[in-house]
Amino acid sequence: MKRRSFVKAFALAASLACIGAATQAVAQQKTVKVGILHSLSGTMAISETVLKDVALMAFEEINAKGGVMGMKIEPVVVDPASNWPLFAEKARQLLTQDKVAAVFGCWTSVSRKSVLPVFEELNGLLFYPVQYEGEEISRNVFYTGAAPNQQAIPAVEYLMSADGGGAKRWVLLGTDYVYPRTTNKILRAFLKSKGVTDADIMEEYTPFGHADYQTIIAKIKKFSSEGKKTAVVSTINGDANVPFYKELANQGIKAEDIPVVAFSVGEEELAGVDTKPLVGHLAAWNYFESVKSPANTDFINKWHVYTKNPKRVTNDPMEAAYIGFNMWVKAVEKAKTTDVNAVIDALPGIEAPNLTGGTSKMLPNHHITKPVLIGEVQADGQFDVVYKTTGLVAGDAWSDFLPGSRDLTADWTKPISCGNYNTKTKTCLGLKAMH
């Protein structure tokens, strides 16, 4: 009798254990890991930390609505610490150990170039939310920041116009890495197509974290004193922007004399600078916090509630990250799975609201449609929009101004399914020429 009771008890315990294991398995099935790969320390933390924060806010927002496909998002946050090789190491960790379904990350192009082979080798999915230099395409990357034709080219066109001051001489000033150098290569070609000579272009680079701009700004003043209206195109990145703008003010350079247009300075970077001497200098983006739209008002309010700080600003890469995440959610729902291949195939054609009041679309080249805005710095660190395209501009991976690129197009949908398809020869150039 005792033995029979023991057997029954053992069977009951085993059954409960199986039920518990099954319940745990179901619970595991109802979560999906998503990676955040942004520098939370080092020279790029000034710009990237906020992208980690907005990603977590977006995850919480979706989780509060029941998650994606009934699965709650479990964030996996890593800190590559502004160390480019460490980006690749952390990306490999996210894909092989943490088994994330997608990664939202990187700021600098050198960090993106570092992780790109890892995502392609392991068939991962990366959403990149920052403006970049183009001349790259990957089936595994979706570029929700601006391509050069959505930022750099329109900014220079504006400064050349009567409304922008009619600049004739150009200072191309950047941090010494791939994004500024490639962007400036494209801008040189564009300027030459407009009749600007090499003698009217000055090009200078400084390392990451550079702090002493006294000599360079003195050179800019001398360059601008030679009789033609001069403008500065700044691709300085990270915390080096703070000493650059401080020295600009120290040497009395005002926007009406030598306007500076920046591609990597937004509200977050200006939060650490006395902006009063910088009033009138420019930034080219696809979003500014000052834009008046119901979608932007709602986003800013949610951001202030999430951060518990009504003084926290928003910026363009935050919007690009937010759009990218919402597109990923829609693609998962369309594909009915988080499988990377299925989601990649589902993303082209997906639409999501942007914060300026329009709707952005993911294109077959893995770029999105965006408005182009140019803003003037105000004394309060915000931007007054002085120019905006009438419609949305489609991001172009390959520049029309570089001889080796102007015949290329990217289309990851069938039947082309190629990142660098030559429209003249009707052939795909293959992986080796793509990045």
CSV table of N, CA and C in Angstrom, one decimal, residues 261-414:
chain,number,residue,atom,x,y,z
A,261,VAL,N,27.5,74.6,-41.3
A,261,VAL,CA,26.4,73.6,-41.4
A,261,VAL,C,27.0,72.3,-40.9
A,262,ALA,N,26.3,71.7,-39.9
A,262,ALA,CA,26.8,70.5,-39.3
A,262,ALA,C,25.9,69.3,-39.6
A,263,PHE,N,26.5,68.1,-39.8
A,263,PHE,CA,25.7,66.9,-40.1
A,263,PHE,C,25.6,66.0,-38.9
A,264,SER,N,26.4,66.3,-37.9
A,264,SER,CA,26.4,65.4,-36.7
A,264,SER,C,26.1,66.1,-35.4
A,265,VAL,N,25.5,67.3,-35.5
A,265,VAL,CA,25.2,68.1,-34.3
A,265,VAL,C,23.7,68.3,-34.2
A,266,GLY,N,23.2,67.8,-33.2
A,266,GLY,CA,21.7,68.0,-32.9
A,266,GLY,C,21.5,68.6,-31.5
A,267,GLU,N,20.3,68.5,-31.1
A,267,GLU,CA,19.9,69.1,-29.8
A,267,GLU,C,20.7,68.5,-28.6
A,268,GLU,N,21.0,67.2,-28.7
A,268,GLU,CA,21.7,66.5,-27.6
A,268,GLU,C,23.1,67.1,-27.5
A,269,GLU,N,23.8,67.3,-28.6
A,269,GLU,CA,25.2,67.8,-28.6
A,269,GLU,C,25.2,69.3,-28.1
A,270,LEU,N,24.2,70.1,-28.5
A,270,LEU,CA,24.2,71.5,-28.2
A,270,LEU,C,23.8,71.7,-26.7
A,271,ALA,N,23.3,70.6,-26.1
A,271,ALA,CA,23.0,70.7,-24.6
A,271,ALA,C,24.2,71.0,-23.8
A,272,GLY,N,25.4,70.7,-24.3
A,272,GLY,CA,26.6,70.9,-23.5
A,272,GLY,C,27.4,72.2,-23.9
A,273,VAL,N,26.8,73.0,-24.7
A,273,VAL,CA,27.5,74.2,-25.3
A,273,VAL,C,26.6,75.5,-25.0
A,274,ASP,N,27.3,76.6,-24.8
A,274,ASP,CA,26.7,77.9,-24.7
A,274,ASP,C,26.3,78.3,-26.1
A,275,THR,N,25.0,78.2,-26.4
A,275,THR,CA,24.6,78.4,-27.8
A,275,THR,C,24.4,79.8,-28.2
A,276,LYS,N,24.4,80.7,-27.3
A,276,LYS,CA,24.2,82.1,-27.7
A,276,LYS,C,25.1,82.7,-28.7
A,277,PRO,N,26.4,82.4,-28.7
A,277,PRO,CA,27.3,82.9,-29.8
A,277,PRO,C,27.1,82.1,-31.1
A,278,LEU,N,26.4,81.0,-31.1
A,278,LEU,CA,26.3,80.2,-32.2
A,278,LEU,C,25.0,80.4,-33.0
A,279,VAL,N,24.2,81.4,-32.5
A,279,VAL,CA,22.9,81.6,-33.2
A,279,VAL,C,23.1,81.9,-34.7
A,280,GLY,N,22.3,81.2,-35.5
A,280,GLY,CA,22.4,81.4,-36.9
A,280,GLY,C,23.2,80.3,-37.6
A,281,HIS,N,24.1,79.6,-36.9
A,281,HIS,CA,24.8,78.5,-37.6
A,281,HIS,C,23.7,77.4,-37.8
A,282,LEU,N,24.1,76.5,-38.7
A,282,LEU,CA,23.1,75.5,-39.2
A,282,LEU,C,23.4,74.1,-38.9
A,283,ALA,N,22.3,73.3,-39.0
A,283,ALA,CA,22.4,71.8,-39.0
A,283,ALA,C,21.5,71.3,-40.0
A,284,ALA,N,21.9,70.3,-40.7
A,284,ALA,CA,21.0,69.6,-41.7
A,284,ALA,C,20.6,68.2,-41.2
A,285,TRP,N,19.3,68.0,-41.0
A,285,TRP,CA,18.8,66.7,-40.5
A,285,TRP,C,17.5,66.4,-41.2
A,286,ASN,N,16.8,65.4,-40.8
A,286,ASN,CA,15.5,65.0,-41.3
A,286,ASN,C,14.4,65.2,-40.2
A,287,TYR,N,14.9,65.7,-39.1
A,287,TYR,CA,13.9,65.9,-37.9
A,287,TYR,C,14.6,66.9,-37.0
A,288,PHE,N,13.8,67.8,-36.4
A,288,PHE,CA,14.2,68.7,-35.3
A,288,PHE,C,13.1,68.6,-34.2
A,289,GLU,N,13.6,68.7,-33.0
A,289,GLU,CA,12.6,68.7,-31.9
A,289,GLU,C,11.6,69.9,-32.1
A,290,SER,N,12.0,71.0,-32.7
A,290,SER,CA,11.1,72.1,-32.8
A,290,SER,C,10.0,72.0,-33.8
A,291,VAL,N,10.0,70.9,-34.6
A,291,VAL,CA,9.0,70.7,-35.6
A,291,VAL,C,7.6,70.6,-34.9
A,292,LYS,N,6.6,71.3,-35.5
A,292,LYS,CA,5.3,71.3,-34.9
A,292,LYS,C,4.4,70.2,-35.7
A,293,SER,N,4.1,69.2,-35.0
A,293,SER,CA,3.2,68.2,-35.5
A,293,SER,C,2.6,67.4,-34.4
A,294,PRO,N,1.4,66.9,-34.5
A,294,PRO,CA,0.8,66.0,-33.4
A,294,PRO,C,1.7,64.8,-33.1
A,295,ALA,N,2.3,64.2,-34.1
A,295,ALA,CA,3.1,63.0,-33.8
A,295,ALA,C,4.4,63.4,-33.0
A,296,ASN,N,4.9,64.5,-33.3
A,296,ASN,CA,6.1,65.0,-32.6
A,296,ASN,C,5.8,65.4,-31.2
A,297,THR,N,4.7,66.1,-31.0
A,297,THR,CA,4.3,66.5,-29.6
A,297,THR,C,4.0,65.2,-28.8
A,298,ASP,N,3.4,64.2,-29.3
A,298,ASP,CA,3.1,63.0,-28.6
A,298,ASP,C,4.5,62.3,-28.3
A,299,PHE,N,5.4,62.3,-29.2
A,299,PHE,CA,6.7,61.6,-29.0
A,299,PHE,C,7.5,62.3,-27.9
A,300,ILE,N,7.5,63.6,-27.9
A,300,ILE,CA,8.3,64.4,-26.9
A,300,ILE,C,7.6,64.2,-25.5
A,301,ASN,N,6.3,64.2,-25.5
A,301,ASN,CA,5.7,64.0,-24.2
A,301,ASN,C,6.0,62.6,-23.6
A,302,LYS,N,6.0,61.6,-24.5
A,302,LYS,CA,6.3,60.2,-24.0
A,302,LYS,C,7.8,60.2,-23.6
A,303,TRP,N,8.6,60.9,-24.3
A,303,TRP,CA,10.1,60.9,-23.9
A,303,TRP,C,10.3,61.5,-22.5
A,304,HIS,N,9.6,62.6,-22.3
A,304,HIS,CA,9.7,63.3,-21.0
A,304,HIS,C,9.2,62.4,-19.8
A,305,VAL,N,8.1,61.7,-20.1
A,305,VAL,CA,7.5,60.8,-19.1
A,305,VAL,C,8.5,59.6,-18.9
A,306,TYR,N,9.0,59.1,-19.9
A,306,TYR,CA,9.9,57.9,-19.8
A,306,TYR,C,11.2,58.3,-19.1
A,307,THR,N,11.8,59.5,-19.4
A,307,THR,CA,13.0,59.9,-18.8
A,307,THR,C,12.8,60.6,-17.4
A,308,LYS,N,11.5,60.9,-17.1
A,308,LYS,CA,11.2,61.6,-15.9
A,308,LYS,C,12.0,62.9,-15.8
A,309,ASN,N,12.2,63.5,-17.0
A,309,ASN,CA,13.0,64.8,-17.1
A,309,ASN,C,12.4,65.6,-18.2
A,310,PRO,N,11.7,66.7,-17.9
A,310,PRO,CA,11.1,67.5,-19.0
A,310,PRO,C,12.1,68.3,-19.7
A,311,LYS,N,13.4,68.3,-19.3
A,311,LYS,CA,14.4,69.0,-20.0
A,311,LYS,C,15.2,68.2,-21.0
A,312,ARG,N,14.9,66.9,-21.0
A,312,ARG,CA,15.6,66.0,-22.0
A,312,ARG,C,15.2,66.3,-23.4
A,313,VAL,N,16.1,66.5,-24.3
A,313,VAL,CA,15.8,66.9,-25.7
A,313,VAL,C,15.7,65.6,-26.5
A,314,THR,N,15.1,65.8,-27.7
A,314,THR,CA,15.0,64.8,-28.7
A,314,THR,C,15.9,65.2,-29.9
A,315,ASN,N,16.2,64.2,-30.8
A,315,ASN,CA,17.0,64.6,-32.0
A,315,ASN,C,16.7,63.6,-33.1
A,316,ASP,N,17.4,63.9,-34.2
A,316,ASP,CA,17.2,63.2,-35.5
A,316,ASP,C,17.5,61.7,-35.4
A,317,PRO,N,18.7,61.3,-34.9
A,317,PRO,CA,18.9,59.8,-34.8
A,317,PRO,C,17.9,59.1,-33.9
A,318,MET,N,17.4,59.8,-32.9
A,318,MET,CA,16.3,59.1,-32.1
A,318,MET,C,15.1,58.8,-33.0
A,319,GLU,N,14.7,59.8,-33.8
A,319,GLU,CA,13.6,59.5,-34.7
A,319,GLU,C,13.8,58.4,-35.6
A,320,ALA,N,15.1,58.4,-36.2
A,320,ALA,CA,15.4,57.3,-37.1
A,320,ALA,C,15.4,55.9,-36.4
A,321,ALA,N,15.9,55.9,-35.2
A,321,ALA,CA,15.8,54.6,-34.4
A,321,ALA,C,14.4,54.2,-34.2
A,322,TYR,N,13.6,55.2,-33.8
A,322,TYR,CA,12.2,54.9,-33.5
A,322,TYR,C,11.4,54.4,-34.7
A,323,ILE,N,11.7,55.0,-35.9
A,323,ILE,CA,11.0,54.6,-37.1
A,323,ILE,C,11.5,53.2,-37.5
A,324,GLY,N,12.8,52.9,-37.3
A,324,GLY,CA,13.3,51.6,-37.7
A,324,GLY,C,12.7,50.5,-36.8
A,325,PHE,N,12.6,50.8,-35.5
A,325,PHE,CA,12.0,49.8,-34.6
A,325,PHE,C,10.6,49.5,-35.0
A,326,ASN,N,9.8,50.6,-35.2
A,326,ASN,CA,8.4,50.3,-35.6
A,326,ASN,C,8.2,49.6,-36.9
A,327,MET,N,9.2,49.8,-37.8
A,327,MET,CA,9.2,49.1,-39.1
A,327,MET,C,9.5,47.6,-38.9
A,328,TRP,N,10.4,47.3,-37.9
A,328,TRP,CA,10.7,45.9,-37.6
A,328,TRP,C,9.5,45.2,-37.0
A,329,VAL,N,8.8,45.9,-36.1
A,329,VAL,CA,7.6,45.3,-35.5
A,329,VAL,C,6.6,45.0,-36.6
A,330,LYS,N,6.4,45.9,-37.5
A,330,LYS,CA,5.4,45.6,-38.6
A,330,LYS,C,5.8,44.5,-39.5
A,331,ALA,N,7.1,44.4,-39.8
A,331,ALA,CA,7.7,43.4,-40.6
A,331,ALA,C,7.5,42.0,-40.0
A,332,VAL,N,7.8,41.9,-38.7
A,332,VAL,CA,7.6,40.7,-37.9
A,332,VAL,C,6.1,40.3,-38.0
A,333,GLU,N,5.2,41.2,-37.8
A,333,GLU,CA,3.8,40.9,-37.9
A,333,GLU,C,3.4,40.5,-39.3
A,334,LYS,N,4.0,41.1,-40.3
A,334,LYS,CA,3.7,40.7,-41.7
A,334,LYS,C,4.2,39.3,-42.0
A,335,ALA,N,5.4,39.0,-41.5
A,335,ALA,CA,6.1,37.7,-41.8
A,335,ALA,C,5.5,36.6,-40.8
A,336,LYS,N,4.9,37.1,-39.7
A,336,LYS,CA,4.4,36.2,-38.7
A,336,LYS,C,5.5,35.3,-38.1
A,337,THR,N,6.7,35.9,-38.0
A,337,THR,CA,7.8,35.2,-37.4
A,337,THR,C,8.9,36.3,-37.2
A,338,THR,N,9.9,36.0,-36.3
A,338,THR,CA,11.0,36.8,-36.1
A,338,THR,C,12.2,36.3,-36.9
A,339,ASP,N,12.0,35.3,-37.7
A,339,ASP,CA,13.1,34.7,-38.5
A,339,ASP,C,13.7,35.8,-39.4
A,340,VAL,N,15.1,35.9,-39.3
A,340,VAL,CA,15.8,37.0,-40.0
A,340,VAL,C,15.5,37.0,-41.5
A,341,ASN,N,15.5,35.9,-42.2
A,341,ASN,CA,15.3,35.9,-43.6
A,341,ASN,C,13.9,36.4,-44.0
A,342,ALA,N,12.9,35.9,-43.2
A,342,ALA,CA,11.5,36.3,-43.5
A,342,ALA,C,11.3,37.8,-43.2
A,343,VAL,N,11.9,38.3,-42.1
A,343,VAL,CA,11.7,39.7,-41.8
A,343,VAL,C,12.4,40.6,-42.8
A,344,ILE,N,13.6,40.2,-43.3
A,344,ILE,CA,14.3,41.0,-44.3
A,344,ILE,C,13.5,41.0,-45.6
A,345,ASP,N,12.9,39.9,-45.9
A,345,ASP,CA,12.0,39.9,-47.2
A,345,ASP,C,10.8,40.7,-47.0
A,346,ALA,N,10.3,40.8,-45.7
A,346,ALA,CA,9.0,41.5,-45.4
A,346,ALA,C,9.2,43.0,-45.3
A,347,LEU,N,10.4,43.5,-45.0
A,347,LEU,CA,10.6,44.9,-44.7
A,347,LEU,C,10.4,45.9,-45.9
A,348,PRO,N,10.9,45.6,-47.1
A,348,PRO,CA,10.6,46.6,-48.2
A,348,PRO,C,9.1,46.8,-48.4
A,349,GLY,N,8.8,48.0,-48.5
A,349,GLY,CA,7.3,48.4,-48.6
A,349,GLY,C,6.7,48.7,-47.3
A,350,ILE,N,7.3,48.3,-46.2
A,350,ILE,CA,6.7,48.6,-44.9
A,350,ILE,C,6.7,50.2,-44.6
A,351,GLU,N,5.6,50.7,-44.1
A,351,GLU,CA,5.5,52.1,-43.8
A,351,GLU,C,5.4,52.3,-42.3
A,352,ALA,N,5.9,53.5,-41.8
A,352,ALA,CA,5.7,53.9,-40.4
A,352,ALA,C,5.7,55.4,-40.4
A,353,PRO,N,4.9,56.0,-39.5
A,353,PRO,CA,4.9,57.4,-39.3
A,353,PRO,C,6.2,58.0,-38.9
A,354,ASN,N,6.6,59.1,-39.6
A,354,ASN,CA,7.7,59.9,-39.0
A,354,ASN,C,7.2,61.0,-38.1
A,355,LEU,N,8.0,61.7,-37.5
A,355,LEU,CA,7.6,62.7,-36.5
A,355,LEU,C,7.3,64.1,-37.1
A,356,THR,N,7.6,64.3,-38.4
A,356,THR,CA,7.3,65.6,-39.0
A,356,THR,C,5.9,65.6,-39.6
A,357,GLY,N,5.2,64.6,-39.4
A,357,GLY,CA,3.8,64.6,-39.9
A,357,GLY,C,3.6,63.7,-41.1
A,358,GLY,N,4.6,63.1,-41.6
A,358,GLY,CA,4.4,62.2,-42.8
A,358,GLY,C,4.6,60.8,-42.5
A,359,THR,N,4.7,60.0,-43.6
A,359,THR,CA,4.9,58.5,-43.4
A,359,THR,C,6.1,58.1,-44.2
A,360,SER,N,7.0,57.4,-43.6
A,360,SER,CA,8.2,57.0,-44.2
A,360,SER,C,8.0,55.5,-44.7
A,361,LYS,N,8.7,55.2,-45.8
A,361,LYS,CA,8.6,53.8,-46.4
A,361,LYS,C,10.0,53.2,-46.5
A,362,MET,N,10.0,51.9,-46.2
A,362,MET,CA,11.3,51.2,-46.4
A,362,MET,C,11.4,50.8,-47.9
A,363,LEU,N,12.5,51.2,-48.5
A,363,LEU,CA,12.6,51.0,-50.0
A,363,LEU,C,13.3,49.6,-50.3
A,364,PRO,N,13.3,49.2,-51.5
A,364,PRO,CA,14.0,47.9,-51.8
A,364,PRO,C,15.5,48.0,-51.6
A,365,ASN,N,16.1,49.2,-51.5
A,365,ASN,CA,17.5,49.3,-51.3
A,365,ASN,C,17.8,49.4,-49.8
A,366,HIS,N,16.9,49.2,-48.9
A,366,HIS,CA,17.1,49.1,-47.5
A,366,HIS,C,17.3,50.5,-46.9
A,367,HIS,N,16.9,51.6,-47.6
A,367,HIS,CA,16.9,52.9,-47.1
A,367,HIS,C,15.4,53.4,-47.0
A,368,ILE,N,15.2,54.5,-46.4
A,368,ILE,CA,13.8,54.9,-46.2
A,368,ILE,C,13.6,56.3,-46.8
A,369,THR,N,12.4,56.7,-47.0
A,369,THR,CA,12.0,58.0,-47.5
A,369,THR,C,12.0,59.0,-46.3
A,370,LYS,N,12.5,60.2,-46.5
A,370,LYS,CA,12.6,61.1,-45.4
A,370,LYS,C,12.5,62.6,-45.9
A,371,PRO,N,12.0,63.5,-45.1
A,371,PRO,CA,12.0,64.9,-45.5
A,371,PRO,C,13.4,65.4,-45.2
A,372,VAL,N,13.9,66.5,-45.9
A,372,VAL,CA,15.2,67.1,-45.5
A,372,VAL,C,14.9,68.5,-44.9
A,373,LEU,N,15.5,68.7,-43.8
A,373,LEU,CA,15.3,70.0,-43.1
A,373,LEU,C,16.6,70.6,-42.8
A,374,ILE,N,16.7,71.9,-42.8
A,374,ILE,CA,17.8,72.7,-42.4
A,374,ILE,C,17.4,73.7,-41.3
A,375,GLY,N,18.1,73.6,-40.2
A,375,GLY,CA,17.7,74.5,-39.1
A,375,GLY,C,18.8,75.4,-38.6
A,376,GLU,N,18.4,76.6,-38.1
A,376,GLU,CA,19.4,77.5,-37.6
A,376,GLU,C,19.4,77.4,-36.0
A,377,VAL,N,20.6,77.4,-35.5
A,377,VAL,CA,20.7,77.3,-34.0
A,377,VAL,C,20.1,78.5,-33.4
A,378,GLN,N,19.3,78.2,-32.3
A,378,GLN,CA,18.7,79.3,-31.5
A,378,GLN,C,19.4,79.4,-30.2
A,379,ALA,N,19.1,80.5,-29.5
A,379,ALA,CA,19.8,80.7,-28.2
A,379,ALA,C,19.5,79.7,-27.2
A,380,ASP,N,18.3,79.0,-27.3
A,380,ASP,CA,17.9,78.0,-26.3
A,380,ASP,C,18.4,76.6,-26.7
A,381,GLY,N,19.2,76.5,-27.7
A,381,GLY,CA,19.7,75.2,-28.1
A,381,GLY,C,18.8,74.4,-29.0
A,382,GLN,N,17.7,75.0,-29.4
A,382,GLN,CA,16.8,74.4,-30.4
A,382,GLN,C,17.1,75.0,-31.8
A,383,PHE,N,16.4,74.5,-32.8
A,383,PHE,CA,16.6,74.9,-34.2
A,383,PHE,C,15.4,75.5,-34.8
A,384,ASP,N,15.6,76.6,-35.5
A,384,ASP,CA,14.5,77.2,-36.3
A,384,ASP,C,14.6,76.6,-37.7
A,385,VAL,N,13.6,75.9,-38.2
A,385,VAL,CA,13.7,75.3,-39.5
A,385,VAL,C,13.6,76.5,-40.6
A,386,VAL,N,14.6,76.6,-41.4
A,386,VAL,CA,14.7,77.6,-42.5
A,386,VAL,C,14.5,77.0,-43.9
A,387,TYR,N,14.5,75.7,-43.9
A,387,TYR,CA,14.3,75.0,-45.2
A,387,TYR,C,13.8,73.6,-45.0
A,388,LYS,N,12.8,73.2,-45.9
A,388,LYS,CA,12.3,71.9,-45.8
A,388,LYS,C,11.8,71.5,-47.2
A,389,THR,N,12.2,70.3,-47.6
A,389,THR,CA,11.7,69.8,-48.9
A,389,THR,C,10.2,69.7,-48.9
A,390,THR,N,9.6,69.8,-50.1
A,390,THR,CA,8.1,69.8,-50.2
A,390,THR,C,7.6,68.4,-49.9
A,391,GLY,N,8.4,67.4,-50.3
A,391,GLY,CA,8.0,66.0,-50.1
A,391,GLY,C,9.1,65.2,-49.4
A,392,LEU,N,8.9,63.9,-49.4
A,392,LEU,CA,9.9,63.0,-48.9
A,392,LEU,C,10.9,62.6,-50.0
A,393,VAL,N,12.2,62.5,-49.5
A,393,VAL,CA,13.3,62.2,-50.5
A,393,VAL,C,13.7,60.7,-50.2
A,394,ALA,N,13.8,60.0,-51.3
A,394,ALA,CA,14.2,58.5,-51.2
A,394,ALA,C,15.7,58.4,-51.1
A,395,GLY,N,16.1,57.7,-50.0
A,395,GLY,CA,17.5,57.5,-49.8
A,395,GLY,C,18.2,56.7,-50.9
A,396,ASP,N,19.4,57.2,-51.3
A,396,ASP,CA,20.1,56.5,-52.4
A,396,ASP,C,21.5,56.0,-51.9
A,397,ALA,N,21.7,54.7,-52.0
A,397,ALA,CA,22.9,54.1,-51.5
A,397,ALA,C,24.2,54.5,-52.3
A,398,TRP,N,24.0,54.7,-53.6
A,398,TRP,CA,25.1,55.0,-54.5
A,398,TRP,C,25.0,56.4,-55.0
A,399,SER,N,26.1,57.2,-54.9
A,399,SER,CA,26.1,58.6,-55.3
A,399,SER,C,26.0,58.8,-56.8
A,400,ASP,N,25.2,59.8,-57.2
A,400,ASP,CA,25.2,60.1,-58.7
A,400,ASP,C,26.4,60.9,-59.1
A,401,PHE,N,27.2,61.3,-58.1
A,401,PHE,CA,28.4,62.2,-58.4
A,401,PHE,C,29.7,61.5,-58.5
A,402,LEU,N,29.7,60.2,-58.2
A,402,LEU,CA,31.0,59.5,-58.2
A,402,LEU,C,31.0,58.6,-59.4
A,403,PRO,N,32.0,58.6,-60.3
A,403,PRO,CA,32.0,57.9,-61.5
A,403,PRO,C,31.7,56.4,-61.4
A,404,GLY,N,32.3,55.8,-60.3
A,404,GLY,CA,32.1,54.3,-60.1
A,404,GLY,C,30.8,53.9,-59.6
A,405,SER,N,29.9,54.9,-59.2
A,405,SER,CA,28.7,54.6,-58.5
A,405,SER,C,27.4,55.0,-59.3
A,406,ARG,N,27.6,56.0,-60.2
A,406,ARG,CA,26.4,56.6,-60.8
A,406,ARG,C,25.5,55.6,-61.6
A,407,ASP,N,26.1,54.5,-62.0
A,407,ASP,CA,25.3,53.5,-62.8
A,407,ASP,C,24.8,52.4,-61.9
A,408,LEU,N,25.0,52.5,-60.6
A,408,LEU,CA,24.6,51.4,-59.7
A,408,LEU,C,23.3,51.7,-59.0
A,409,THR,N,22.6,50.7,-58.8
A,409,THR,CA,21.4,50.8,-58.0
A,409,THR,C,21.3,49.6,-57.0
A,410,ALA,N,20.6,49.7,-56.0
A,410,ALA,CA,20.4,48.6,-55.0
A,410,ALA,C,18.9,48.2,-55.0
A,411,ASP,N,18.7,46.9,-55.1
A,411,ASP,CA,17.3,46.4,-55.0
A,411,ASP,C,17.4,45.0,-54.5
A,412,TRP,N,17.0,44.8,-53.3
A,412,TRP,CA,17.1,43.5,-52.7
A,412,TRP,C,15.8,42.7,-52.9
A,413,THR,N,14.9,43.2,-53.7
A,413,THR,CA,13.7,42.4,-54.0
A,413,THR,C,13.8,41.7,-55.3
A,414,LYS,N,13.1,40.6,-55.5
A,414,LYS,CA,13.1,39.8,-56.7
A,414,LYS,C,12.5,40.6,-57.9
